[in-house]
């Protein structure tokens, strides 16, 4: 992430079975450790900038038990950081489920293993099922972010030079906290968040380096407007943030081939039973939003659970990605139906086009001066 690529590209969701494609096709992503390891090494060699996992504790069910087998993200990140050289690897952590003193130390450990390449995706949670599994009562929506603020404040103090401090929050109370070592090289891990509600967005722009938001499916102008809005909100807090999005790529030799594969996986062979369970968990029901919206949401959720679909040949995919950069986005976390099978073509055909378009470099040099200071 600490390089001159104007558009950072990462892989999103590979730690989960089926990744981000709610499909029955047999080649759907395994999410296994050997596949993740091979993928991370391949991505590292190809110049991919980051890997972003999903913090998921319980599958969604359906015919495939969508995302039913998941690798825990911080331990996953440690393994991948040890096996790679350049990539930033995020851990995605539910603040209410990880004690901050343990969490701060886990992140520092991962950061040392990766020599400064660990990133933190802080999530406050939304899935009631998962919290019940932990025996933890989910707070009201606003309070989740109040708790998240205290949790992050405590973690940042542990990462700073302070020692033996007391932390006396409304929710978190800690005595004579000592936490050594500090993050790698006097810097700190990149922090991201993807809050979508006004409270979640406000949290992200106040605290994070990277804010993930939905790109518009309608126009680049609308996406640019969203990016500008988030950056302006951050400026009001005297901060600068980078804005990212998520996408789902189907890239083939011809647009026709790509569209056919997309239709095969995501329409004809979607795991609709799982899609309906996901929608129900998010309270997207016919009663709540009407049938027309349900039909639209079903298609969006089958492919990438709402990420921007980019379907076409390499020219089309590269043009779309460059367009996102021009709209002001700093990066995109992408997924494929089968990451290992599809990344080589993407890396061979799309990345060089993005270099020629001036939004990426062939072999970017990491610059530690670009990392946030502690
Ligand atoms: C890129 C991205 C990654 C996310 N990762 C997770 C995750 O791994 N686990 C999770 O529970 N929520 C995840 N979320 C959900 C967000 O953290 C957030 O809860 C959601 O967008 C709803 O926003 P709100 O909390 O402001 O209501 C993710 C969202 C996005 C867009």
CSV table of C-alpha atoms and ligand atoms in Angstrom, one decimal:
chain,number,residue,atom,x,y,z
A,1,UNK,CA,0.0,0.0,0.0
A,2,UNK,CA,3.0,2.3,0.6
A,3,UNK,CA,3.9,2.9,-3.0
A,4,UNK,CA,3.1,5.2,-5.9
A,5,UNK,CA,0.2,3.2,-7.4
A,6,UNK,CA,-2.5,5.8,-7.9
A,7,UNK,CA,-5.0,2.9,-7.8
A,8,UNK,CA,-4.3,0.2,-5.3
A,9,UNK,CA,-5.8,-3.2,-6.1
A,10,UNK,CA,-6.5,-5.8,-3.4
A,11,UNK,CA,-8.2,-9.2,-3.1
A,12,UNK,CA,-11.3,-9.2,-0.9
A,13,UNK,CA,-12.9,-12.1,0.9
A,14,UNK,CA,-10.5,-15.0,0.1
A,15,UNK,CA,-10.4,-16.3,3.7
A,16,UNK,CA,-14.1,-17.4,3.3
A,17,UNK,CA,-15.5,-20.4,1.5
A,18,UNK,CA,-17.2,-19.2,-1.7
A,19,UNK,CA,-15.4,-15.8,-1.3
A,20,UNK,CA,-17.9,-13.2,-2.5
A,21,UNK,CA,-19.7,-15.3,-5.1
A,22,UNK,CA,-23.0,-16.8,-3.8
A,23,UNK,CA,-22.9,-19.6,-6.4
A,24,UNK,CA,-23.3,-23.4,-6.7
A,25,UNK,CA,-20.7,-23.8,-9.5
A,26,UNK,CA,-18.2,-26.5,-8.4
A,27,UNK,CA,-15.1,-24.3,-9.1
A,28,UNK,CA,-16.3,-21.8,-6.4
A,29,UNK,CA,-13.6,-20.7,-4.0
A,30,UNK,CA,-12.6,-23.2,-1.3
A,31,UNK,CA,-11.2,-20.7,1.2
A,32,UNK,CA,-8.7,-23.4,2.3
A,33,UNK,CA,-5.3,-22.5,3.8
A,34,UNK,CA,-3.3,-24.1,0.9
A,35,UNK,CA,-5.3,-22.1,-1.6
A,36,UNK,CA,-5.0,-18.9,0.4
A,37,UNK,CA,-1.2,-19.4,0.7
A,38,UNK,CA,-0.8,-20.0,-3.1
A,39,UNK,CA,-3.0,-17.0,-3.8
A,40,UNK,CA,-1.1,-14.6,-1.6
A,41,UNK,CA,2.3,-15.6,-3.1
A,42,UNK,CA,0.8,-15.3,-6.6
A,43,UNK,CA,-0.7,-11.9,-5.7
A,44,UNK,CA,2.6,-10.7,-4.2
A,45,UNK,CA,4.5,-11.6,-7.3
A,46,UNK,CA,2.0,-9.9,-9.5
A,47,UNK,CA,2.2,-6.6,-7.6
A,48,UNK,CA,-1.3,-6.8,-6.0
A,49,UNK,CA,-1.3,-4.2,-3.1
A,50,UNK,CA,-3.4,-5.8,-0.4
A,51,UNK,CA,-5.5,-8.7,0.8
A,52,UNK,CA,-8.6,-7.9,2.8
A,53,UNK,CA,-10.4,-10.7,4.7
A,54,UNK,CA,-13.9,-10.9,6.0
A,55,UNK,CA,-14.5,-11.3,9.7
A,56,UNK,CA,-17.2,-13.9,9.6
A,57,UNK,CA,-17.9,-16.4,12.4
A,58,UNK,CA,-20.9,-18.3,11.1
A,59,UNK,CA,-22.0,-19.2,7.6
A,60,UNK,CA,-25.1,-17.9,6.0
A,61,UNK,CA,-26.6,-21.4,5.3
A,62,UNK,CA,-28.3,-22.2,2.0
A,63,UNK,CA,-27.3,-25.1,-0.3
A,64,UNK,CA,-23.6,-24.2,-0.1
A,65,UNK,CA,-23.6,-22.9,3.5
A,66,UNK,CA,-22.2,-19.7,2.0
A,67,UNK,CA,-19.1,-18.5,3.8
A,68,UNK,CA,-19.6,-21.4,6.2
A,69,UNK,CA,-15.9,-22.2,6.5
A,70,UNK,CA,-13.7,-19.2,7.3
A,71,UNK,CA,-10.2,-18.7,8.4
A,72,UNK,CA,-9.8,-16.3,11.4
A,73,UNK,CA,-8.4,-13.1,10.0
A,74,UNK,CA,-5.5,-12.1,12.3
A,75,UNK,CA,-4.0,-15.5,12.4
A,76,UNK,CA,-4.6,-15.8,8.6
A,77,UNK,CA,-2.8,-12.5,8.1
A,78,UNK,CA,0.2,-13.6,10.2
A,79,UNK,CA,0.6,-16.7,8.0
A,80,UNK,CA,0.4,-14.8,4.8
A,81,UNK,CA,2.6,-11.9,6.0
A,82,UNK,CA,5.3,-14.5,6.8
A,83,UNK,CA,5.1,-15.9,3.3
A,84,UNK,CA,5.1,-12.7,1.3
A,85,UNK,CA,7.3,-9.7,0.7
A,86,UNK,CA,5.3,-6.7,-0.4
A,87,UNK,CA,1.5,-7.1,0.2
A,88,UNK,CA,-0.3,-5.4,3.0
A,89,UNK,CA,-2.5,-8.0,4.7
A,90,UNK,CA,-5.5,-6.8,6.8
A,91,UNK,CA,-7.1,-8.4,9.8
A,92,UNK,CA,-10.8,-7.7,10.1
A,93,UNK,CA,-11.7,-7.5,13.7
A,94,UNK,CA,-15.0,-7.1,15.5
A,95,UNK,CA,-14.2,-4.6,18.3
A,96,UNK,CA,-16.8,-6.0,20.8
A,97,UNK,CA,-15.4,-9.5,20.5
A,98,UNK,CA,-11.7,-8.9,21.0
A,99,UNK,CA,-10.4,-7.6,24.3
A,100,UNK,CA,-8.4,-4.4,23.3
A,101,UNK,CA,-5.2,-5.4,25.2
A,102,UNK,CA,-5.1,-8.8,23.5
A,103,UNK,CA,-6.0,-7.2,20.2
A,104,UNK,CA,-3.4,-4.5,20.3
A,105,UNK,CA,-0.7,-7.1,20.9
A,106,UNK,CA,-2.0,-9.4,18.2
A,107,UNK,CA,-1.8,-6.5,15.7
A,108,UNK,CA,1.7,-5.6,16.7
A,109,UNK,CA,2.8,-9.2,16.4
A,110,UNK,CA,1.3,-9.4,12.9
A,111,UNK,CA,2.9,-6.1,12.1
A,112,UNK,CA,6.4,-7.3,13.1
A,113,UNK,CA,5.9,-10.6,11.2
A,114,UNK,CA,5.1,-8.5,8.1
A,115,UNK,CA,7.8,-5.8,8.8
A,116,UNK,CA,5.1,-3.1,8.8
A,117,UNK,CA,2.6,-4.6,6.4
A,118,UNK,CA,-0.3,-5.4,8.7
A,119,UNK,CA,-3.5,-3.4,8.3
A,120,UNK,CA,-6.6,-3.2,10.6
A,121,UNK,CA,-10.2,-3.4,9.3
A,122,UNK,CA,-12.2,-2.4,12.4
A,123,UNK,CA,-15.8,-3.6,12.3
A,124,UNK,CA,-18.4,-3.1,15.0
A,125,UNK,CA,-20.6,-6.0,13.8
A,126,UNK,CA,-24.2,-6.3,12.6
A,127,UNK,CA,-25.0,-10.0,12.4
A,128,UNK,CA,-27.1,-10.9,15.5
A,129,UNK,CA,-26.5,-14.7,15.0
A,130,UNK,CA,-22.8,-14.3,15.4
A,131,UNK,CA,-23.0,-12.3,18.5
A,132,UNK,CA,-25.4,-14.8,20.0
A,133,UNK,CA,-22.9,-17.5,19.3
A,134,UNK,CA,-20.4,-15.6,21.5
A,135,UNK,CA,-23.0,-15.0,24.2
A,136,UNK,CA,-22.5,-11.2,23.6
A,137,UNK,CA,-25.4,-8.8,23.5
A,138,UNK,CA,-25.1,-6.5,20.5
A,139,UNK,CA,-25.4,-2.8,21.5
A,140,UNK,CA,-27.8,-0.4,19.9
A,141,UNK,CA,-26.4,0.9,16.6
A,142,UNK,CA,-25.1,4.3,17.9
A,143,UNK,CA,-23.5,2.7,20.9
A,144,UNK,CA,-21.6,0.2,18.8
A,145,UNK,CA,-19.6,3.0,17.3
A,146,UNK,CA,-19.2,4.7,20.7
A,147,UNK,CA,-17.7,1.4,22.0
A,148,UNK,CA,-15.6,1.2,18.8
A,149,UNK,CA,-14.2,4.6,19.5
A,150,UNK,CA,-13.1,3.7,23.0
A,151,UNK,CA,-11.7,0.4,21.8
A,152,UNK,CA,-9.6,2.2,19.0
A,153,UNK,CA,-8.5,5.0,21.4
A,154,UNK,CA,-7.2,2.3,23.8
A,155,UNK,CA,-5.4,0.5,21.0
A,156,UNK,CA,-3.8,3.6,19.7
A,157,UNK,CA,-2.6,4.5,23.2
A,158,UNK,CA,-1.0,1.1,23.5
A,159,UNK,CA,0.7,1.6,20.1
A,160,UNK,CA,2.0,5.0,21.2
A,161,UNK,CA,5.0,5.6,23.4
A,162,UNK,CA,2.8,5.8,26.6
A,163,UNK,CA,3.4,3.2,29.3
A,164,UNK,CA,1.6,2.3,32.5
A,165,UNK,CA,-1.5,4.4,31.7
A,166,UNK,CA,-5.0,4.0,33.0
A,167,UNK,CA,-7.9,4.0,30.6
A,168,UNK,CA,-11.1,5.1,32.1
A,169,UNK,CA,-13.8,5.0,29.4
A,170,UNK,CA,-17.6,4.5,29.6
A,171,UNK,CA,-17.2,0.9,28.5
A,172,UNK,CA,-13.6,0.1,28.7
A,173,UNK,CA,-11.6,0.4,32.0
A,174,UNK,CA,-8.0,-0.6,32.0
A,175,UNK,CA,-5.3,-0.2,34.8
A,176,UNK,CA,-1.6,0.5,34.3
A,177,UNK,CA,-1.5,-0.7,30.8
A,178,UNK,CA,1.8,-1.7,29.4
A,179,UNK,CA,2.2,-3.0,25.8
A,180,UNK,CA,5.5,-3.8,24.2
A,181,UNK,CA,6.8,-3.9,21.5
A,182,UNK,CA,5.3,-1.1,19.6
A,183,UNK,CA,4.3,-1.4,15.9
A,184,UNK,CA,7.0,-1.9,13.4
A,185,UNK,CA,9.5,0.9,12.8
A,186,UNK,CA,7.9,3.7,14.8
A,187,UNK,CA,4.9,3.7,12.5
A,188,UNK,CA,1.4,2.2,13.0
A,189,UNK,CA,-0.8,-0.2,10.9
A,190,UNK,CA,-3.1,1.4,8.4
A,191,UNK,CA,-6.7,1.5,9.7
A,192,UNK,CA,-9.8,1.1,7.6
A,193,UNK,CA,-13.5,1.0,8.2
A,194,UNK,CA,-16.6,0.6,6.0
A,195,UNK,CA,-19.4,2.1,8.0
A,196,UNK,CA,-22.4,2.9,5.8
A,197,UNK,CA,-24.8,4.6,8.2
A,198,UNK,CA,-24.2,8.3,9.0
A,199,UNK,CA,-22.7,7.2,12.4
A,200,UNK,CA,-20.5,4.6,10.8
A,201,UNK,CA,-19.3,7.1,8.1
A,202,UNK,CA,-18.6,9.7,10.8
A,203,UNK,CA,-16.6,7.1,12.7
A,204,UNK,CA,-14.6,6.2,9.6
A,205,UNK,CA,-13.7,9.7,8.6
A,206,UNK,CA,-12.7,10.6,12.2
A,207,UNK,CA,-10.5,7.7,12.8
A,208,UNK,CA,-9.4,5.8,9.7
A,209,UNK,CA,-6.8,6.2,6.9
A,210,UNK,CA,-9.0,4.3,4.4
A,211,UNK,CA,-12.7,4.5,4.1
A,212,UNK,CA,-14.5,1.8,2.0
A,213,UNK,CA,-17.8,2.8,0.4
A,214,UNK,CA,-20.0,1.6,-2.5
A,215,UNK,CA,-19.2,2.9,-5.9
A,216,UNK,CA,-22.2,3.9,-8.0
A,217,UNK,CA,-23.6,1.4,-10.4
A,218,UNK,CA,-25.1,4.3,-12.4
A,219,UNK,CA,-22.3,6.7,-13.2
A,220,UNK,CA,-18.7,7.7,-12.6
A,221,UNK,CA,-20.0,11.2,-11.7
A,222,UNK,CA,-22.0,9.8,-8.9
A,223,UNK,CA,-19.0,7.8,-7.6
A,224,UNK,CA,-16.9,11.0,-7.8
A,225,UNK,CA,-19.5,12.8,-5.8
A,226,UNK,CA,-19.5,10.2,-3.1
A,227,UNK,CA,-15.7,10.3,-2.9
A,228,UNK,CA,-15.7,14.1,-2.7
A,229,UNK,CA,-18.3,14.0,0.1
A,230,UNK,CA,-16.3,11.6,2.2
A,231,UNK,CA,-13.1,13.6,1.8
A,232,UNK,CA,-14.9,16.8,2.7
A,233,UNK,CA,-16.3,15.2,5.8
A,234,UNK,CA,-12.8,14.1,6.8
A,235,UNK,CA,-11.4,17.6,6.2
A,236,UNK,CA,-14.0,19.0,8.6
A,237,UNK,CA,-12.2,16.9,11.2
A,238,UNK,CA,-8.8,18.2,10.0
A,239,UNK,CA,-8.0,14.8,8.4
A,240,UNK,CA,-7.2,13.4,5.0
A,241,UNK,CA,-8.6,10.0,4.1
A,242,UNK,CA,-8.3,7.8,1.1
A,243,UNK,CA,-11.6,6.3,-0.3
A,244,UNK,CA,-11.8,2.8,-1.5
A,245,UNK,CA,-14.5,0.5,-2.9
A,246,UNK,CA,-15.2,-3.1,-3.6
A,247,UNK,CA,-15.8,-4.9,-6.9
A,248,UNK,CA,-16.3,-8.3,-8.5
A,249,UNK,CA,-14.4,-9.0,-11.6
A,250,UNK,CA,-15.3,-11.4,-14.4
A,251,UNK,CA,-12.6,-10.9,-17.0
A,252,UNK,CA,-12.3,-13.1,-20.1
A,253,UNK,CA,-10.8,-13.0,-23.6
A,254,UNK,CA,-14.0,-11.5,-25.0
A,255,UNK,CA,-16.8,-9.6,-23.5
A,256,UNK,CA,-19.2,-12.3,-24.7
A,257,UNK,CA,-17.3,-15.0,-22.9
A,258,UNK,CA,-17.2,-12.9,-19.7
A,259,UNK,CA,-20.9,-12.2,-19.8
A,260,UNK,CA,-21.7,-15.9,-20.4
A,261,UNK,CA,-19.6,-16.9,-17.5
A,262,UNK,CA,-21.2,-14.3,-15.3
A,263,UNK,CA,-24.7,-15.5,-16.3
A,264,UNK,CA,-23.7,-19.1,-15.7
A,265,UNK,CA,-22.3,-18.5,-12.2
A,266,UNK,CA,-24.3,-15.7,-10.8
A,267,UNK,CA,-27.7,-16.1,-12.4
A,268,UNK,CA,-28.3,-19.7,-13.6
A,269,UNK,CA,-26.3,-21.3,-10.8
A,270,UNK,CA,-26.6,-18.7,-8.0
A,271,UNK,CA,-27.2,-20.2,-4.6
A,272,UNK,CA,-30.5,-18.4,-4.3
A,273,UNK,CA,-31.4,-20.1,-1.0
A,274,UNK,CA,-28.3,-18.5,0.5
A,275,UNK,CA,-29.0,-15.1,-1.1
A,276,UNK,CA,-32.4,-15.1,0.5
A,277,UNK,CA,-31.0,-15.9,3.9
A,278,UNK,CA,-28.4,-13.1,3.6
A,279,UNK,CA,-31.2,-10.6,2.6
A,280,UNK,CA,-33.3,-11.7,5.5
A,281,UNK,CA,-30.4,-11.2,8.0
A,282,UNK,CA,-30.1,-7.7,6.6
A,283,UNK,CA,-33.9,-7.1,6.9
A,284,UNK,CA,-34.2,-6.7,3.2
A,285,UNK,CA,-37.6,-8.3,2.8
A,286,UNK,CA,-40.4,-7.8,0.4
A,287,UNK,CA,-42.5,-6.3,3.2
A,288,UNK,CA,-39.7,-3.8,4.0
A,289,UNK,CA,-38.6,-2.8,0.5
A,290,UNK,CA,-41.1,-4.1,-2.0
A,291,UNK,CA,-40.7,-6.8,-4.7
A,292,UNK,CA,-39.0,-4.6,-7.3
A,293,UNK,CA,-36.2,-3.7,-4.9
A,294,UNK,CA,-35.9,-7.4,-3.7
A,295,UNK,CA,-35.3,-8.5,-7.3
A,296,UNK,CA,-32.6,-5.9,-7.7
A,297,UNK,CA,-31.0,-6.7,-4.4
A,298,UNK,CA,-31.0,-10.5,-5.1
A,299,UNK,CA,-28.9,-10.0,-8.2
A,300,UNK,CA,-26.5,-7.6,-6.4
A,301,UNK,CA,-26.1,-10.0,-3.4
A,302,UNK,CA,-25.5,-13.1,-5.6
A,303,UNK,CA,-22.5,-11.4,-7.0
A,304,UNK,CA,-20.2,-9.9,-4.3
A,305,UNK,CA,-22.9,-9.1,-1.8
A,306,UNK,CA,-23.3,-5.6,-3.3
A,307,UNK,CA,-19.8,-5.0,-4.8
A,308,UNK,CA,-19.5,-3.3,-8.2
A,309,UNK,CA,-19.7,-5.9,-11.0
A,310,UNK,CA,-17.0,-5.4,-13.7
A,311,UNK,CA,-17.7,-7.9,-16.5
A,312,UNK,CA,-15.9,-7.9,-19.8
A,313,UNK,CA,-12.6,-8.3,-21.7
A,314,UNK,CA,-9.3,-6.9,-20.4
A,315,UNK,CA,-9.8,-3.5,-22.2
A,316,UNK,CA,-13.2,-3.1,-20.7
A,317,UNK,CA,-12.1,-4.1,-17.2
A,318,UNK,CA,-9.0,-1.9,-17.3
A,319,UNK,CA,-11.0,1.1,-18.5
A,320,UNK,CA,-13.6,0.6,-15.7
A,321,UNK,CA,-10.8,0.4,-13.1
A,322,UNK,CA,-9.1,3.5,-14.5
A,323,UNK,CA,-12.4,5.3,-14.4
A,324,UNK,CA,-12.7,4.6,-10.7
A,325,UNK,CA,-9.3,6.1,-10.2
A,326,UNK,CA,-10.4,9.2,-12.1
A,327,UNK,CA,-13.4,9.4,-9.9
A,328,UNK,CA,-11.0,9.9,-7.0
A,329,UNK,CA,-11.0,6.4,-5.5
A,330,UNK,CA,-7.6,5.4,-4.1
A,331,UNK,CA,-8.2,1.7,-4.5
A,332,UNK,CA,-10.5,-1.3,-4.9
A,333,UNK,CA,-10.8,-4.7,-3.2
A,334,UNK,CA,-11.8,-7.2,-5.8
A,335,UNK,CA,-13.0,-10.7,-5.8
A,336,UNK,CA,-13.3,-13.5,-8.4
A,337,UNK,CA,-15.4,-16.7,-8.4
A,338,UNK,CA,-12.1,-18.7,-8.2
A,339,UNK,CA,-9.2,-16.3,-7.2
A,340,UNK,CA,-6.4,-18.7,-8.1
A,341,UNK,CA,-7.8,-19.6,-11.5
A,342,UNK,CA,-8.7,-16.1,-12.5
A,343,UNK,CA,-5.9,-13.9,-11.1
A,344,UNK,CA,-3.2,-15.0,-13.6
A,345,UNK,CA,-5.2,-13.7,-16.6
A,346,UNK,CA,-6.1,-10.5,-14.7
A,347,UNK,CA,-2.5,-9.9,-13.8
A,348,UNK,CA,-1.2,-10.7,-17.3
A,349,UNK,CA,-3.7,-8.6,-19.2
A,350,UNK,CA,-5.3,-6.0,-17.0
A,351,UNK,CA,-2.5,-4.8,-14.8
A,352,UNK,CA,-0.2,-3.9,-17.8
A,353,UNK,CA,-3.1,-1.9,-19.3
A,354,UNK,CA,-3.5,0.0,-16.1
A,355,UNK,CA,0.3,0.8,-16.1
A,356,UNK,CA,0.0,2.1,-19.7
A,357,UNK,CA,-3.0,4.2,-18.5
A,358,UNK,CA,-0.8,5.7,-15.8
A,359,UNK,CA,-2.7,4.5,-12.8
A,360,UNK,CA,-0.3,1.8,-11.7
A,361,UNK,CA,3.5,1.2,-11.8
A,362,UNK,CA,5.2,-2.0,-13.1
A,363,UNK,CA,7.1,-2.7,-9.9
A,364,UNK,CA,6.3,-0.1,-7.3
A,365,UNK,CA,8.9,0.5,-4.6
A,366,UNK,CA,7.6,0.4,-1.1
A,367,UNK,CA,8.2,3.7,0.7
A,368,UNK,CA,8.0,3.4,4.5
A,369,UNK,CA,7.7,7.2,4.7
A,370,UNK,CA,4.1,6.8,3.4
A,371,UNK,CA,3.1,4.7,6.4
A,372,UNK,CA,1.0,6.4,9.2
A,373,UNK,CA,3.1,7.6,12.1
A,374,UNK,CA,2.4,6.2,15.5
B,1,LIG,C1,-15.3,-3.6,2.3
B,1,LIG,C2,-16.2,-4.0,3.4
B,1,LIG,C3,-15.7,-4.9,4.3
B,1,LIG,C4,-16.5,-5.3,5.4
B,1,LIG,N1,-16.1,-6.3,6.2
B,1,LIG,C5,-16.9,-6.7,7.2
B,1,LIG,C6,-16.6,-7.9,7.9
B,1,LIG,O1,-15.6,-8.5,7.6
B,1,LIG,N2,-17.4,-8.2,9.0
B,1,LIG,C7,-18.5,-7.6,9.3
B,1,LIG,O2,-19.2,-7.9,10.2
B,1,LIG,N3,-18.9,-6.5,8.6
B,1,LIG,C8,-18.1,-6.0,7.5
B,1,LIG,N4,-18.5,-5.0,6.8
B,1,LIG,C9,-19.7,-4.2,7.2
B,1,LIG,C10,-19.3,-2.8,7.7
B,1,LIG,O3,-18.3,-2.8,8.7
B,1,LIG,C11,-20.5,-2.1,8.3
B,1,LIG,O4,-21.0,-2.7,9.4
B,1,LIG,C12,-21.7,-2.0,7.3
B,1,LIG,O5,-21.2,-1.4,6.1
B,1,LIG,C13,-22.9,-1.3,7.8
B,1,LIG,O6,-22.6,0.0,8.2
B,1,LIG,P1,-23.0,0.6,9.6
B,1,LIG,O7,-22.2,-0.2,10.6
B,1,LIG,O8,-22.5,2.0,9.6
B,1,LIG,O9,-24.5,0.4,9.8
B,1,LIG,C14,-17.8,-4.6,5.6
B,1,LIG,C15,-18.2,-3.7,4.7
B,1,LIG,C16,-17.5,-3.4,3.6
B,1,LIG,C17,-18.0,-2.4,2.6
